[in-house]
mmCIF file of C-alpha atoms in Angstrom:
data_model
loop_
_atom_site.group_PDB
_atom_site.id
_atom_site.type_symbol
_atom_site.label_atom_id
_atom_site.label_comp_id
_atom_site.label_asym_id
_atom_site.label_seq_id
_atom_site.Cartn_x
_atom_site.Cartn_y
_atom_site.Cartn_z
ATOM 1 C CA MET A 15 27.232 8.723 21.192
ATOM 2 C CA LYS A 16 26.306 5.028 20.512
ATOM 3 C CA LYS A 17 22.990 6.725 19.086
ATOM 4 C CA GLN A 18 25.620 9.534 16.460
ATOM 5 C CA CYS A 19 27.579 6.562 16.172
ATOM 6 C CA CYS A 20 24.264 3.982 14.181
ATOM 7 C CA GLU A 21 23.220 7.404 12.788
ATOM 8 C CA GLU A 22 27.171 7.616 11.162
ATOM 9 C CA SER A 23 26.852 3.988 10.337
ATOM 10 C CA GLU A 24 23.713 4.426 8.096
ATOM 11 C CA ARG A 25 24.643 7.672 6.760
ATOM 12 C CA THR A 26 27.647 5.933 5.813
ATOM 13 C CA VAL A 27 26.353 2.575 3.735
ATOM 14 C CA GLY A 28 23.390 5.134 1.911
ATOM 15 C CA SER A 29 26.218 7.375 0.613
ATOM 16 C CA CYS A 30 28.447 4.310 -0.678
ATOM 17 C CA GLU A 31 25.030 2.232 -2.045
ATOM 18 C CA CYS A 32 24.553 6.021 -4.412
ATOM 19 C CA TRP A 33 28.168 7.052 -5.194
ATOM 20 C CA LEU A 34 28.556 3.622 -6.195
ATOM 21 C CA ASP A 35 25.572 3.729 -8.217
ATOM 22 C CA ASP A 36 27.004 6.608 -9.800
ATOM 23 C CA ALA A 37 30.507 6.709 -10.299
ATOM 24 C CA CYS A 38 31.322 2.981 -9.493
ATOM 25 C CA ILE A 39 29.335 1.324 -11.189
ATOM 26 C CA VAL A 40 31.734 0.797 -14.229
ATOM 27 C CA ASP A 41 34.738 0.977 -12.445
ATOM 28 C CA MET A 42 35.492 -2.293 -11.152
ATOM 29 C CA ASP A 43 39.247 -0.505 -9.001
ATOM 30 C CA CYS A 44 37.439 1.825 -7.658
ATOM 31 C CA PHE A 45 34.435 -0.043 -6.098
ATOM 32 C CA VAL A 46 37.385 -2.528 -4.072
ATOM 33 C CA LYS A 47 38.677 0.691 -2.440
ATOM 34 C CA THR A 48 35.860 2.410 -2.023
ATOM 35 C CA LEU A 49 34.763 -0.521 -0.158
ATOM 36 C CA SER A 50 37.464 -1.338 2.141
ATOM 37 C CA SER A 51 37.647 1.941 3.407
ATOM 38 C CA ILE A 52 33.708 1.119 4.502
ATOM 39 C CA LYS A 53 35.006 -1.856 6.021
ATOM 40 C CA GLN A 54 37.603 -0.177 7.925
ATOM 41 C CA LYS A 55 34.889 2.430 8.864
ATOM 42 C CA GLY A 56 33.901 -1.091 11.153
ATOM 43 C CA ILE A 57 30.327 -1.151 9.508
ATOM 44 C CA ARG A 58 28.467 -4.618 9.678
ATOM 45 C CA ALA A 59 29.670 -7.476 7.971
ATOM 46 C CA ASP A 60 25.872 -7.942 7.260
ATOM 47 C CA LEU A 61 25.048 -4.378 5.554
ATOM 48 C CA ILE A 62 28.346 -4.592 3.674
ATOM 49 C CA GLY A 63 26.969 -7.714 2.475
ATOM 50 C CA SER A 64 23.323 -5.797 1.468
ATOM 51 C CA ILE A 65 25.932 -3.470 -0.206
ATOM 52 C CA ILE A 66 28.340 -5.584 -2.253
ATOM 53 C CA THR A 67 24.494 -7.779 -2.997
ATOM 54 C CA HIS A 68 22.901 -3.856 -4.321
ATOM 55 C CA TYR A 69 26.009 -3.646 -6.383
ATOM 56 C CA ALA A 70 26.533 -7.108 -8.209
ATOM 57 C CA SER A 71 22.567 -7.388 -9.238
ATOM 58 C CA ILE A 72 22.621 -3.854 -10.874
ATOM 59 C CA TRP A 73 26.304 -4.347 -12.556
ATOM 60 C CA LEU A 74 25.189 -8.244 -13.094
ATOM 61 C CA PRO A 75 21.699 -8.650 -14.040
ATOM 62 C CA ASP A 76 22.479 -12.494 -13.743
ATOM 63 C CA LEU A 77 23.137 -12.710 -10.211
ATOM 64 C CA SER A 78 19.311 -10.064 -9.236
ATOM 65 C CA GLU A 79 16.237 -12.067 -7.854
ATOM 66 C CA HIS A 80 14.334 -11.331 -10.515
ATOM 67 C CA GLY A 81 16.954 -10.662 -12.803
ATOM 68 C CA VAL A 82 15.737 -7.231 -14.342
ATOM 69 C CA THR A 83 18.349 -6.196 -17.454
ATOM 70 C CA THR A 84 19.628 -2.759 -15.982
ATOM 71 C CA GLN A 85 20.439 1.081 -18.540
ATOM 72 C CA PHE A 86 23.791 0.052 -17.702
ATOM 73 C CA GLN A 87 24.321 -2.781 -20.513
ATOM 74 C CA SER A 88 26.092 -2.555 -23.665
ATOM 75 C CA PRO A 89 26.342 -4.326 -26.979
ATOM 76 C CA GLN A 90 29.571 -6.703 -26.915
ATOM 77 C CA SER A 91 30.537 -9.906 -27.988
ATOM 78 C CA ILE A 92 29.978 -12.753 -26.842
ATOM 79 C CA THR A 93 33.393 -13.018 -25.323
ATOM 80 C CA ASN A 94 33.887 -10.109 -24.016
ATOM 81 C CA SER A 95 31.379 -10.120 -22.045
ATOM 82 C CA TRP A 96 31.888 -13.932 -20.437
ATOM 83 C CA MET A 97 35.364 -12.217 -19.603
ATOM 84 C CA LYS A 98 33.859 -9.629 -18.240
ATOM 85 C CA LYS A 99 31.952 -11.744 -15.698
ATOM 86 C CA ARG A 100 34.893 -13.637 -14.751
ATOM 87 C CA PHE A 101 36.778 -10.678 -13.398
ATOM 88 C CA PHE A 102 33.237 -9.603 -11.971
ATOM 89 C CA VAL A 103 32.989 -12.746 -9.808
ATOM 90 C CA GLU A 104 35.976 -13.380 -8.515
ATOM 91 C CA THR A 105 36.574 -9.683 -7.736
ATOM 92 C CA LEU A 106 32.926 -10.358 -5.679
ATOM 93 C CA VAL A 107 34.025 -13.511 -4.014
ATOM 94 C CA ASN A 108 37.578 -11.590 -3.031
ATOM 95 C CA VAL A 109 35.687 -9.635 -1.351
ATOM 96 C CA LEU A 110 33.249 -10.753 0.188
ATOM 97 C CA PRO A 111 33.140 -10.741 4.440
ATOM 98 C CA PRO A 112 34.397 -13.766 6.169
ATOM 99 C CA GLU A 113 31.408 -13.709 8.706
ATOM 100 C CA LYS A 114 28.673 -16.172 8.391
ATOM 101 C CA ASP A 115 24.878 -15.036 6.668
ATOM 102 C CA SER A 116 26.285 -11.957 6.025
ATOM 103 C CA VAL A 117 25.707 -12.687 1.707
ATOM 104 C CA PRO A 118 22.161 -14.570 1.704
ATOM 105 C CA CYS A 119 21.936 -17.990 0.223
ATOM 106 C CA ASN A 120 20.261 -17.405 -2.687
ATOM 107 C CA PHE A 121 22.693 -14.945 -4.077
ATOM 108 C CA LEU A 122 25.805 -17.343 -3.151
ATOM 109 C CA LEU A 123 23.969 -19.454 -5.470
ATOM 110 C CA ARG A 124 23.308 -17.025 -8.207
ATOM 111 C CA LEU A 125 26.956 -16.072 -8.249
ATOM 112 C CA LEU A 126 27.786 -19.169 -8.492
ATOM 113 C CA ARG A 127 25.905 -20.684 -11.220
ATOM 114 C CA THR A 128 27.209 -17.790 -13.294
ATOM 115 C CA ALA A 129 30.587 -18.594 -11.803
ATOM 116 C CA ILE A 130 30.378 -22.372 -13.299
ATOM 117 C CA MET A 131 28.686 -20.871 -16.538
ATOM 118 C CA VAL A 132 31.704 -18.432 -17.217
ATOM 119 C CA ARG A 133 33.717 -20.908 -16.115
ATOM 120 C CA VAL A 134 36.201 -18.882 -13.429
ATOM 121 C CA ASP A 135 39.166 -20.869 -11.714
ATOM 122 C CA ALA A 136 37.908 -23.330 -9.363
ATOM 123 C CA ALA A 137 39.071 -22.238 -6.476
ATOM 124 C CA TYR A 138 36.635 -19.797 -6.770
ATOM 125 C CA ARG A 139 34.108 -21.938 -7.174
ATOM 126 C CA ALA A 140 35.328 -23.966 -4.157
ATOM 127 C CA GLU A 141 35.149 -20.719 -1.650
ATOM 128 C CA ILE A 142 31.402 -20.212 -3.181
ATOM 129 C CA GLU A 143 30.665 -23.962 -2.383
ATOM 130 C CA ASN A 144 32.004 -23.885 0.996
ATOM 131 C CA ARG A 145 29.472 -20.629 1.736
ATOM 132 C CA ILE A 146 26.888 -21.954 0.292
ATOM 133 C CA SER A 147 27.225 -25.333 2.442
ATOM 134 C CA SER A 148 27.423 -22.984 5.689
ATOM 135 C CA GLN A 149 24.551 -21.956 5.095
ATOM 136 C CA LEU A 150 22.746 -24.776 2.880
ATOM 137 C CA ASP A 151 19.840 -24.277 5.540
ATOM 138 C CA GLN A 152 18.589 -21.681 4.111
ATOM 139 C CA ALA A 153 18.574 -21.949 0.818
ATOM 140 C CA SER A 154 15.166 -22.399 -2.130
ATOM 141 C CA LEU A 155 14.386 -24.403 -4.500
ATOM 142 C CA LYS A 156 14.667 -22.333 -6.914
ATOM 143 C CA GLU A 157 17.641 -21.670 -6.726
ATOM 144 C CA LEU A 158 18.957 -24.533 -6.425
ATOM 145 C CA MET A 159 18.417 -25.978 -9.245
ATOM 146 C CA ILE A 160 21.856 -24.902 -11.121
ATOM 147 C CA PRO A 161 21.637 -26.307 -14.073
ATOM 148 C CA SER A 162 24.587 -28.609 -15.788
ATOM 149 C CA PHE A 163 27.062 -26.911 -18.331
ATOM 150 C CA SER A 164 28.431 -29.860 -19.003
ATOM 151 C CA HIS A 165 29.072 -31.247 -22.281
ATOM 152 C CA THR A 166 30.061 -34.536 -20.536
ATOM 153 C CA CYS A 167 27.104 -34.101 -18.241
ATOM 154 C CA GLY A 168 23.869 -36.312 -18.857
ATOM 155 C CA THR A 169 21.817 -34.467 -16.811
ATOM 156 C CA LEU A 170 19.882 -31.274 -16.808
ATOM 157 C CA LEU A 171 20.378 -30.888 -13.644
ATOM 158 C CA ASP A 172 24.094 -30.224 -11.821
ATOM 159 C CA VAL A 173 22.963 -32.872 -9.688
ATOM 160 C CA GLU A 174 26.578 -33.549 -8.304
ATOM 161 C CA LEU A 175 26.972 -30.521 -7.105
ATOM 162 C CA VAL A 176 24.425 -30.386 -5.076
ATOM 163 C CA LEU A 177 25.420 -33.938 -3.803
ATOM 164 C CA ARG A 178 29.244 -32.165 -3.252
ATOM 165 C CA LEU A 179 26.553 -29.529 -0.906
ATOM 166 C CA VAL A 180 24.948 -31.355 0.882
ATOM 167 C CA LYS A 181 27.979 -33.335 1.661
ATOM 168 C CA THR A 182 30.250 -30.116 2.427
ATOM 169 C CA PHE A 183 27.408 -29.541 5.287
ATOM 170 C CA LEU A 184 27.363 -32.400 6.703
ATOM 171 C CA SER A 185 30.610 -32.492 7.216
ATOM 172 C CA MET A 186 30.218 -28.941 8.979
ATOM 173 C CA ASP A 187 28.397 -30.915 12.116
ATOM 174 C CA ARG A 188 25.415 -29.417 11.567
ATOM 175 C CA ASP A 189 21.932 -31.306 13.530
ATOM 176 C CA GLY A 190 18.409 -30.556 15.004
ATOM 177 C CA ALA A 191 16.617 -27.717 12.506
ATOM 178 C CA ALA A 192 18.933 -27.263 9.958
ATOM 179 C CA LEU A 193 19.536 -30.514 8.938
ATOM 180 C CA VAL A 194 16.062 -31.211 8.747
ATOM 181 C CA LYS A 195 14.797 -27.877 6.177
ATOM 182 C CA VAL A 196 18.283 -29.257 4.936
ATOM 183 C CA ALA A 197 16.745 -33.096 4.954
ATOM 184 C CA LYS A 198 13.565 -31.124 3.056
ATOM 185 C CA LEU A 199 15.230 -29.415 0.297
ATOM 186 C CA VAL A 200 17.401 -32.541 -1.031
ATOM 187 C CA ASP A 201 13.506 -34.394 -0.936
ATOM 188 C CA CYS A 202 11.910 -31.351 -2.990
ATOM 189 C CA TYR A 203 15.697 -31.215 -5.025
ATOM 190 C CA LEU A 204 15.436 -34.869 -6.328
ATOM 191 C CA ALA A 205 11.919 -34.853 -7.291
ATOM 192 C CA GLU A 206 12.368 -32.327 -9.692
ATOM 193 C CA ALA A 207 15.258 -33.671 -10.713
ATOM 194 C CA ALA A 208 13.426 -37.459 -10.586
ATOM 195 C CA VAL A 209 11.045 -36.368 -14.055
ATOM 196 C CA ASP A 210 14.901 -36.250 -16.176
ATOM 197 C CA ALA A 211 15.731 -39.349 -18.501
ATOM 198 C CA GLY A 212 18.963 -38.719 -18.157
ATOM 199 C CA LEU A 213 19.266 -39.006 -13.903
ATOM 200 C CA SER A 214 21.042 -42.579 -13.274
ATOM 201 C CA LEU A 215 19.789 -44.260 -10.655
ATOM 202 C CA SER A 216 23.344 -44.364 -9.319
ATOM 203 C CA GLU A 217 23.485 -40.957 -9.482
ATOM 204 C CA PHE A 218 19.525 -40.623 -7.490
ATOM 205 C CA ARG A 219 20.147 -43.358 -4.354
ATOM 206 C CA ALA A 220 23.878 -41.571 -3.949
ATOM 207 C CA LEU A 221 22.040 -38.080 -2.885
ATOM 208 C CA ALA A 222 18.590 -39.425 -1.763
ATOM 209 C CA GLY A 223 21.208 -41.948 0.940
ATOM 210 C CA VAL A 224 23.777 -39.339 1.645
ATOM 211 C CA LEU A 225 21.384 -37.568 4.482
ATOM 212 C CA PRO A 226 21.628 -39.751 7.651
ATOM 213 C CA SER A 227 18.252 -41.571 8.774
ATOM 214 C CA HIS A 228 17.452 -39.030 11.744
ATOM 215 C CA ALA A 229 17.406 -36.510 9.001
ATOM 216 C CA ARG A 230 13.734 -37.155 7.859
ATOM 217 C CA ALA A 231 11.546 -36.372 10.787
ATOM 218 C CA SER A 232 8.981 -38.367 8.033
ATOM 219 C CA ASP A 233 9.692 -40.463 4.627
ATOM 220 C CA ASP A 234 7.401 -38.624 2.607
ATOM 221 C CA GLY A 235 9.014 -36.214 0.527
ATOM 222 C CA LEU A 236 11.240 -38.933 -0.162
ATOM 223 C CA TYR A 237 8.433 -41.887 -1.370
ATOM 224 C CA ARG A 238 7.401 -39.246 -3.848
ATOM 225 C CA ALA A 239 10.841 -38.651 -5.147
ATOM 226 C CA ILE A 240 11.247 -42.555 -5.530
ATOM 227 C CA ASP A 241 7.717 -42.362 -7.188
ATOM 228 C CA THR A 242 8.237 -40.039 -9.570
ATOM 229 C CA TYR A 243 11.775 -41.928 -10.030
ATOM 230 C CA LEU A 244 10.052 -44.723 -11.133
ATOM 231 C CA LYS A 245 7.377 -43.455 -13.213
ATOM 232 C CA ALA A 246 9.733 -41.239 -15.749
ATOM 233 C CA HIS A 247 11.969 -45.131 -15.604
ATOM 234 C CA GLN A 248 9.923 -47.870 -16.583
ATOM 235 C CA GLY A 249 12.885 -49.699 -17.871
ATOM 236 C CA VAL A 250 14.192 -49.901 -13.873
ATOM 237 C CA SER A 251 14.463 -53.598 -13.159
ATOM 238 C CA LYS A 252 12.459 -55.333 -10.453
ATOM 239 C CA GLN A 253 16.209 -55.833 -8.439
ATOM 240 C CA GLU A 254 17.653 -52.585 -9.119
ATOM 241 C CA ARG A 255 13.673 -51.386 -8.020
ATOM 242 C CA LYS A 256 13.803 -52.996 -4.326
ATOM 243 C CA GLY A 257 17.589 -51.186 -4.292
ATOM 244 C CA LEU A 258 15.471 -48.387 -4.413
ATOM 245 C CA CYS A 259 12.698 -48.709 -1.951
ATOM 246 C CA ARG A 260 15.311 -50.175 1.198
ATOM 247 C CA LEU A 261 15.903 -45.792 1.004
ATOM 248 C CA LEU A 262 12.539 -46.136 2.953
ATOM 249 C CA ASP A 263 12.052 -46.593 6.466
ATOM 250 C CA SER A 264 8.167 -46.983 5.748
ATOM 251 C CA ARG A 265 6.884 -46.689 9.399
ATOM 252 C CA LYS A 266 8.042 -42.505 8.824
ATOM 253 C CA LEU A 267 5.254 -43.064 6.123
ATOM 254 C CA THR A 268 1.833 -40.752 7.052
ATOM 255 C CA PRO A 269 -1.202 -42.590 6.361
ATOM 256 C CA GLU A 270 -2.008 -40.865 3.348
ATOM 257 C CA ALA A 271 1.222 -42.006 1.475
ATOM 258 C CA SER A 272 0.949 -45.609 3.205
ATOM 259 C CA LEU A 273 -2.359 -46.192 1.566
ATOM 260 C CA HIS A 274 -0.335 -44.849 -1.834
ATOM 261 C CA ALA A 275 2.442 -46.637 -1.150
ATOM 262 C CA ALA A 276 -0.014 -49.873 -0.433
ATOM 263 C CA GLN A 277 -1.707 -49.533 -4.050
ATOM 264 C CA ASN A 278 1.156 -48.624 -6.183
ATOM 265 C CA GLU A 279 1.773 -50.872 -8.289
ATOM 266 C CA ARG A 280 5.704 -49.833 -9.901
ATOM 267 C CA LEU A 281 6.742 -50.186 -5.807
ATOM 268 C CA PRO A 282 7.930 -53.889 -5.678
ATOM 269 C CA VAL A 283 5.631 -55.942 -3.803
ATOM 270 C CA ARG A 284 8.487 -56.337 -0.375
ATOM 271 C CA ALA A 285 8.570 -53.261 -0.018
ATOM 272 C CA VAL A 286 4.583 -52.935 -0.509
ATOM 273 C CA ILE A 287 4.454 -55.821 1.708
ATOM 274 C CA GLN A 288 6.254 -53.865 4.536
ATOM 275 C CA VAL A 289 4.271 -50.599 4.254
ATOM 276 C CA LEU A 290 1.084 -52.970 4.970
ATOM 277 C CA PHE A 291 2.765 -54.659 8.185
ATOM 278 C CA SER A 292 4.074 -51.515 9.240
ATOM 279 C CA GLU A 293 1.007 -49.766 9.444
ATOM 280 C CA GLN A 294 -0.547 -52.822 10.982
ATOM 281 C CA ALA A 295 2.101 -52.412 13.739
ATOM 282 C CA LYS A 296 0.074 -48.619 13.830
ATOM 283 C CA LEU A 297 -2.688 -49.766 14.589
ATOM 284 C CA ASN A 298 -2.212 -52.222 16.894
ATOM 285 C CA ARG A 299 -0.276 -49.797 18.770
ATOM 286 C CA GLN A 300 -3.117 -47.419 19.069
ATOM 287 C CA VAL A 301 -5.785 -50.912 20.225
ATOM 288 C CA ASP A 302 -3.590 -51.159 22.659
ATOM 289 C CA TRP A 303 -3.183 -47.870 23.956
ATOM 290 C CA SER A 304 -7.368 -47.851 23.804
ATOM 291 C CA GLY A 305 -7.916 -49.684 25.725
ATOM 292 C CA SER A 306 -5.282 -49.724 28.392
ATOM 293 C CA PHE A 307 -7.056 -46.631 28.755
ATOM 294 C CA SER A 308 -10.838 -47.050 29.071
ATOM 295 C CA LEU A 309 -10.845 -51.271 29.760
ATOM 296 C CA ARG A 310 -7.427 -51.542 32.245
ATOM 297 C CA SER A 311 -7.481 -48.379 33.532
ATOM 298 C CA PRO A 312 -6.568 -48.315 37.693
ATOM 299 C CA ASN A 313 -9.072 -45.866 37.424
ATOM 300 C CA GLY A 314 -12.014 -48.417 36.719
ATOM 301 C CA GLY A 315 -14.250 -46.975 34.261
ATOM 302 C CA LEU A 316 -12.549 -43.175 35.056
ATOM 303 C CA ASP A 317 -10.913 -40.840 33.353
ATOM 304 C CA PRO A 318 -7.551 -39.793 33.992
ATOM 305 C CA LEU A 319 -9.884 -36.979 36.302
ATOM 306 C CA GLY A 320 -11.210 -38.808 38.292
ATOM 307 C CA ARG A 321 -14.359 -38.665 36.329
ATOM 308 C CA CYS A 322 -16.962 -41.292 35.645
ATOM 309 C CA LEU A 323 -17.321 -42.163 31.849
ATOM 310 C CA SER A 324 -21.047 -42.181 31.286
ATOM 311 C CA LYS A 325 -22.525 -44.572 28.877
ATOM 312 C CA ARG A 326 -22.706 -42.502 25.902
ATOM 313 C CA GLU A 327 -19.315 -42.401 26.327
ATOM 314 C CA MET A 328 -18.726 -45.551 27.002
ATOM 315 C CA ASN A 329 -19.844 -47.107 23.891
ATOM 316 C CA ALA A 330 -18.193 -44.661 21.907
ATOM 317 C CA GLN A 331 -14.105 -45.836 22.831
ATOM 318 C CA GLN A 332 -16.287 -49.174 22.509
ATOM 319 C CA LEU A 333 -16.933 -48.078 18.556
ATOM 320 C CA GLU A 334 -13.209 -46.939 17.738
ATOM 321 C CA ILE A 335 -11.478 -49.563 19.218
ATOM 322 C CA ARG A 336 -13.827 -52.458 17.280
ATOM 323 C CA LYS A 337 -13.101 -50.070 14.358
ATOM 324 C CA LEU A 338 -9.774 -50.633 15.084
ATOM 325 C CA LYS A 339 -10.139 -53.999 14.942
ATOM 326 C CA GLU A 340 -11.591 -53.619 11.241
ATOM 327 C CA ASP A 341 -8.870 -52.109 10.167
ATOM 328 C CA VAL A 342 -6.223 -54.740 11.398
ATOM 329 C CA ASN A 343 -8.243 -57.087 10.335
ATOM 330 C CA ARG A 344 -8.727 -55.487 6.276
ATOM 331 C CA LEU A 345 -4.704 -55.003 6.956
ATOM 332 C CA GLN A 346 -3.866 -58.465 7.396
ATOM 333 C CA ASN A 347 -6.068 -59.668 4.827
ATOM 334 C CA GLN A 348 -4.873 -58.078 2.066
ATOM 335 C CA LEU A 349 -1.459 -59.466 3.475
ATOM 336 C CA ASN A 350 -2.737 -62.469 3.312
ATOM 337 C CA ALA A 351 -3.570 -62.117 -0.097
ATOM 338 C CA MET A 352 -0.600 -61.116 -1.443
ATOM 339 C CA LYS A 353 1.343 -63.208 0.354
ATOM 340 C CA VAL A 354 -0.549 -66.726 -1.557
ATOM 341 C CA GLN A 355 -0.508 -64.112 -5.266
ATOM 342 C CA MET A 356 3.182 -64.639 -4.277
ATOM 343 C CA GLU A 357 3.647 -67.840 -2.958
ATOM 344 C CA LYS A 358 1.956 -68.883 -6.582
ATOM 345 C CA LYS A 359 4.464 -67.143 -8.197
ATOM 346 C CA LYS A 360 7.609 -67.430 -7.368
ATOM 347 C CA GLY A 361 7.194 -69.959 -5.322
ATOM 348 C CA LEU A 362 8.339 -69.673 -1.321
ATOM 349 C CA PHE A 363 8.999 -66.063 -0.462
ATOM 350 C CA LYS A 364 12.936 -65.415 1.347
ATOM 351 C CA TRP A 365 12.488 -62.591 3.794
#
C-alpha cells in the first residue's frame, strides 16, 4: 500500500506539471485551484515547491536560474508587463508552502529581486525576506547580488537588503555550520561590493560588523574585503582606516594573509604591528611546543612511542627550531624598525 501511494503521488505530480504547462500557463486562478487540490492529496511540501518553481520559471523567465525566454512571452507595454509580474509574484507568495526548505533559497532570491523591481506590496516583500533569512546559509553569491532599484540609493548593489537578511538570520538563533557559511557568504559579498565607489564606509562597517566574532573561523575573507575597499576608496582618512581595521582579528589570519598585510601600505601602522605581534606570538608558541616535545620530553630523547630518536632526527628537529627562532628574530627586527620609524614621524607611540 505504501508503494502504491508513492507511485500515485509521483503520477499526480507528473500529470499536474504537464497539465500546468499546457493549460494553466495563462490562467493564474486555475493554477491556484489546481495547486490547492494537489495539497489536499497530501503531497510533500518539497514536491509542491518544485511544481511552483517549475511553473514560475516557465511563466516568468526572471525566476529561471538561467533566465531563458519561453514561447509564452508576448509583446506588451512595459506598464502592463510590470502589473502582470506584480500580480504573479504576489500570487506566488500566497501559495508557497509554509514549510522551511520547501522552496530553494536561490529561487526565493530571484523572486525577491523581481518583487523589488516591480514594487510589490511591502507585506509580500517582507514575507519573502523572512523565508530567505531562514535558509540564508543555502544562498549563492550570484543570487545574493541583487541590484539596487531605488533612485535614492547611491550603491549599485542593495547592501541594506543584505544587512536586513543577515540580521533576521541572526535573530533566529542560527549557529554552528550555518553561521560559518553565512559569514563566508558575507565576506565574499563585501569583497564584491567594496569596489563600488558609492559604498559608504558606514555601510561597509555595518555589514562587516553585524556578525559575531565566533562566526568567522578565519578572517582572511574579511581582510580581502577591507583591502579591496581601501584600494577602491583612496580618500578614506587615516582615522577611518584605523576604525575599519579594528574589525579584523589579526590572530585569525593565515600566514599568507599575514604576510600580505605586513607589506600592505594601505593599512595603518598600528594594524601592521598587530599582525606582526600575532605572527610573533604564533611562532613563539611553535618554538615552545617544539622545544618541549624534543628537548624537554619526559622520555629524555624518546618520541611519544618510546623509540629512541636517531642522530639524524635529532639534528632535523634542532634545525627546525633554529629556523623558527630565526623567523622570530626577523619579525622582531621588523617590529623594532617600524617603532623607530613611527617615533621619528609621530613621536611617542600611544598603545
